[in-house]
Amino acid sequence: MAKNRLRNAAVKIGSAVGKVDSTAHKAALKAARAAHVARQELIDLTKQVDALKKQLKKSAKRLKSALK
C-alpha cells in the first residue's frame, strides 16, 4: 500500500517536471525566434540607413554644384 502511494507520488512529480521542462523548452524556442526576427529587422534597418546616407551624400554634392 505504501509502495503504491510512493509510486503515485513519484509519477505525479515526474509528470510535473516533464510539463515544466516542456514549457521551458517552448519558451526558449520562442525567445530564440524573437531574437532572430529582431536581428533580421536590425540588418534591414542598417541597410536602409546606409542607402539614405548614400542618397544624402549625392544630394549634398548636387547642391554644392548648383550653388557654385
CSV table of N, CA and C in Angstrom, one decimal:
chain,number,residue,atom,x,y,z
A,1,MET,N,0.8,-1.2,0.0
A,1,MET,CA,0.0,0.0,0.0
A,1,MET,C,0.9,1.3,0.0
A,2,ALA,N,1.9,1.3,0.8
A,2,ALA,CA,2.8,2.5,0.9
A,2,ALA,C,3.6,2.6,-0.4
A,3,LYS,N,3.9,1.4,-1.0
A,3,LYS,CA,4.7,1.5,-2.2
A,3,LYS,C,3.8,2.1,-3.3
A,4,ASN,N,2.5,1.8,-3.4
A,4,ASN,CA,1.7,2.4,-4.4
A,4,ASN,C,1.6,3.9,-4.2
A,5,ARG,N,1.5,4.4,-3.0
A,5,ARG,CA,1.4,5.8,-2.7
A,5,ARG,C,2.7,6.5,-3.1
A,6,LEU,N,3.8,5.9,-2.8
A,6,LEU,CA,5.1,6.5,-3.2
A,6,LEU,C,5.3,6.5,-4.7
A,7,ARG,N,4.9,5.4,-5.3
A,7,ARG,CA,4.9,5.3,-6.8
A,7,ARG,C,4.1,6.4,-7.4
A,8,ASN,N,2.8,6.5,-6.9
A,8,ASN,CA,1.9,7.5,-7.5
A,8,ASN,C,2.5,8.9,-7.3
A,9,ALA,N,3.1,9.2,-6.1
A,9,ALA,CA,3.7,10.5,-5.9
A,9,ALA,C,4.8,10.7,-6.8
A,10,ALA,N,5.6,9.7,-7.0
A,10,ALA,CA,6.8,9.8,-7.9
A,10,ALA,C,6.3,10.1,-9.4
A,11,VAL,N,5.2,9.4,-9.8
A,11,VAL,CA,4.7,9.6,-11.1
A,11,VAL,C,4.2,11.1,-11.3
A,12,LYS,N,3.5,11.6,-10.2
A,12,LYS,CA,3.0,12.9,-10.3
A,12,LYS,C,4.1,13.9,-10.3
A,13,ILE,N,5.1,13.7,-9.6
A,13,ILE,CA,6.3,14.6,-9.6
A,13,ILE,C,7.0,14.5,-10.9
A,14,GLY,N,7.2,13.4,-11.5
A,14,GLY,CA,7.8,13.2,-12.8
A,14,GLY,C,7.0,13.9,-13.9
A,15,SER,N,5.7,13.8,-13.8
A,15,SER,CA,4.8,14.4,-14.8
A,15,SER,C,4.9,15.9,-14.7
A,16,ALA,N,4.9,16.5,-13.5
A,16,ALA,CA,5.1,17.9,-13.3
A,16,ALA,C,6.4,18.4,-13.8
A,17,VAL,N,7.5,17.7,-13.5
A,17,VAL,CA,8.8,18.1,-14.0
A,17,VAL,C,8.8,18.0,-15.5
A,18,GLY,N,8.2,17.0,-16.1
A,18,GLY,CA,8.1,16.9,-17.6
A,18,GLY,C,7.4,18.1,-18.2
A,19,LYS,N,6.3,18.5,-17.6
A,19,LYS,CA,5.5,19.6,-18.1
A,19,LYS,C,6.3,20.9,-18.0
A,20,VAL,N,6.9,21.1,-16.9
A,20,VAL,CA,7.7,22.3,-16.7
A,20,VAL,C,8.9,22.4,-17.7
A,21,ASP,N,9.5,21.2,-17.9
A,21,ASP,CA,10.6,21.2,-18.9
A,21,ASP,C,10.2,21.5,-20.3
A,22,SER,N,9.0,20.9,-20.6
A,22,SER,CA,8.4,21.2,-22.0
A,22,SER,C,8.1,22.6,-22.1
A,23,THR,N,7.5,23.2,-21.1
A,23,THR,CA,7.1,24.6,-21.2
A,23,THR,C,8.3,25.5,-21.3
A,24,ALA,N,9.4,25.2,-20.6
A,24,ALA,CA,10.6,26.0,-20.6
A,24,ALA,C,11.3,25.9,-22.0
A,25,HIS,N,11.2,24.7,-22.5
A,25,HIS,CA,11.8,24.5,-23.9
A,25,HIS,C,11.1,25.3,-24.9
A,26,LYS,N,9.7,25.3,-24.9
A,26,LYS,CA,8.9,26.1,-25.8
A,26,LYS,C,9.2,27.6,-25.6
A,27,ALA,N,9.3,28.0,-24.4
A,27,ALA,CA,9.6,29.4,-24.2
A,27,ALA,C,11.0,29.8,-24.7
A,28,ALA,N,12.0,28.9,-24.6
A,28,ALA,CA,13.3,29.2,-25.1
A,28,ALA,C,13.3,29.3,-26.6
A,29,LEU,N,12.5,28.4,-27.3
A,29,LEU,CA,12.4,28.4,-28.7
A,29,LEU,C,11.7,29.7,-29.2
A,30,LYS,N,10.7,30.2,-28.5
A,30,LYS,CA,10.0,31.4,-28.8
A,30,LYS,C,11.0,32.6,-28.7
A,31,ALA,N,11.8,32.6,-27.6
A,31,ALA,CA,12.7,33.7,-27.4
A,31,ALA,C,13.8,33.7,-28.5
A,32,ALA,N,14.2,32.5,-28.9
A,32,ALA,CA,15.2,32.4,-30.0
A,32,ALA,C,14.7,32.9,-31.3
A,33,ARG,N,13.4,32.5,-31.6
A,33,ARG,CA,12.8,33.0,-32.8
A,33,ARG,C,12.7,34.6,-32.8
A,34,ALA,N,12.2,35.1,-31.6
A,34,ALA,CA,12.1,36.5,-31.5
A,34,ALA,C,13.4,37.2,-31.7
A,35,ALA,N,14.5,36.7,-31.1
A,35,ALA,CA,15.8,37.3,-31.3
A,35,ALA,C,16.2,37.2,-32.7
A,36,HIS,N,15.9,36.2,-33.4
A,36,HIS,CA,16.3,36.1,-34.8
A,36,HIS,C,15.6,37.1,-35.7
A,37,VAL,N,14.3,37.3,-35.4
A,37,VAL,CA,13.5,38.3,-36.1
A,37,VAL,C,14.0,39.7,-35.9
A,38,ALA,N,14.3,39.9,-34.6
A,38,ALA,CA,14.8,41.3,-34.2
A,38,ALA,C,16.2,41.5,-34.9
A,39,ARG,N,17.0,40.5,-35.0
A,39,ARG,CA,18.3,40.7,-35.7
A,39,ARG,C,18.1,40.9,-37.2
A,40,GLN,N,17.2,40.2,-37.8
A,40,GLN,CA,16.9,40.5,-39.2
A,40,GLN,C,16.4,41.9,-39.5
A,41,GLU,N,15.5,42.4,-38.6
A,41,GLU,CA,15.0,43.7,-38.7
A,41,GLU,C,16.1,44.7,-38.5
A,42,LEU,N,17.0,44.5,-37.6
A,42,LEU,CA,18.1,45.4,-37.4
A,42,LEU,C,19.0,45.4,-38.7
A,43,ILE,N,19.2,44.3,-39.3
A,43,ILE,CA,20.0,44.3,-40.5
A,43,ILE,C,19.4,45.0,-41.6
A,44,ASP,N,18.0,44.9,-41.7
A,44,ASP,CA,17.3,45.6,-42.8
A,44,ASP,C,17.3,47.1,-42.5
A,45,LEU,N,17.2,47.5,-41.2
A,45,LEU,CA,17.3,48.9,-40.9
A,45,LEU,C,18.6,49.5,-41.2
A,46,THR,N,19.7,48.7,-40.9
A,46,THR,CA,21.0,49.2,-41.2
A,46,THR,C,21.2,49.4,-42.7
A,47,LYS,N,20.7,48.5,-43.5
A,47,LYS,CA,20.8,48.7,-45.0
A,47,LYS,C,20.0,49.9,-45.4
A,48,GLN,N,18.9,50.2,-44.9
A,48,GLN,CA,18.1,51.4,-45.2
A,48,GLN,C,18.9,52.7,-44.8
A,49,VAL,N,19.5,52.7,-43.6
A,49,VAL,CA,20.2,53.8,-43.2
A,49,VAL,C,21.4,54.1,-44.1
A,50,ASP,N,22.1,53.0,-44.5
A,50,ASP,CA,23.2,53.1,-45.4
A,50,ASP,C,22.8,53.7,-46.8
A,51,ALA,N,21.6,53.3,-47.3
A,51,ALA,CA,21.1,53.8,-48.5
A,51,ALA,C,20.8,55.3,-48.4
A,52,LEU,N,20.2,55.6,-47.3
A,52,LEU,CA,19.8,57.0,-47.0
A,52,LEU,C,21.1,57.9,-46.9
A,53,LYS,N,22.1,57.4,-46.3
A,53,LYS,CA,23.4,58.1,-46.2
A,53,LYS,C,24.0,58.4,-47.6
A,54,LYS,N,23.9,57.4,-48.4
A,54,LYS,CA,24.4,57.5,-49.8
A,54,LYS,C,23.6,58.5,-50.6
A,55,GLN,N,22.3,58.5,-50.4
A,55,GLN,CA,21.4,59.4,-51.1
A,55,GLN,C,21.7,60.8,-50.6
A,56,LEU,N,21.9,61.0,-49.3
A,56,LEU,CA,22.2,62.3,-48.8
A,56,LEU,C,23.5,62.9,-49.3
A,57,LYS,N,24.5,62.0,-49.4
A,57,LYS,CA,25.8,62.4,-49.9
A,57,LYS,C,25.7,62.9,-51.3
A,58,LYS,N,24.9,62.2,-52.2
A,58,LYS,CA,24.7,62.6,-53.6
A,58,LYS,C,24.0,63.9,-53.6
A,59,SER,N,22.9,64.1,-52.8
A,59,SER,CA,22.1,65.3,-52.8
A,59,SER,C,23.0,66.5,-52.4
A,60,ALA,N,23.8,66.3,-51.4
A,60,ALA,CA,24.7,67.4,-50.9
A,60,ALA,C,25.7,67.8,-52.0
A,61,LYS,N,26.2,66.8,-52.7
A,61,LYS,CA,27.1,67.1,-53.8
A,61,LYS,C,26.4,67.8,-54.9
A,62,ARG,N,25.2,67.5,-55.2
A,62,ARG,CA,24.5,68.2,-56.3
A,62,ARG,C,24.2,69.6,-55.8
A,63,LEU,N,23.8,69.8,-54.6
A,63,LEU,CA,23.5,71.1,-54.0
A,63,LEU,C,24.7,72.0,-54.1
A,64,LYS,N,25.9,71.5,-53.7
A,64,LYS,CA,27.1,72.2,-53.8
A,64,LYS,C,27.4,72.7,-55.2
A,65,SER,N,27.2,71.8,-56.1
A,65,SER,CA,27.4,72.1,-57.5
A,65,SER,C,26.5,73.2,-58.0
A,66,ALA,N,25.2,73.1,-57.6
A,66,ALA,CA,24.2,74.1,-58.0
A,66,ALA,C,24.5,75.4,-57.4
A,67,LEU,N,25.1,75.5,-56.2
A,67,LEU,CA,25.3,76.8,-55.6
A,67,LEU,C,26.5,77.5,-56.1
A,68,LYS,N,27.4,76.8,-56.9
A,68,LYS,CA,28.6,77.4,-57.4
A,68,LYS,C,28.3,78.4,-58.4
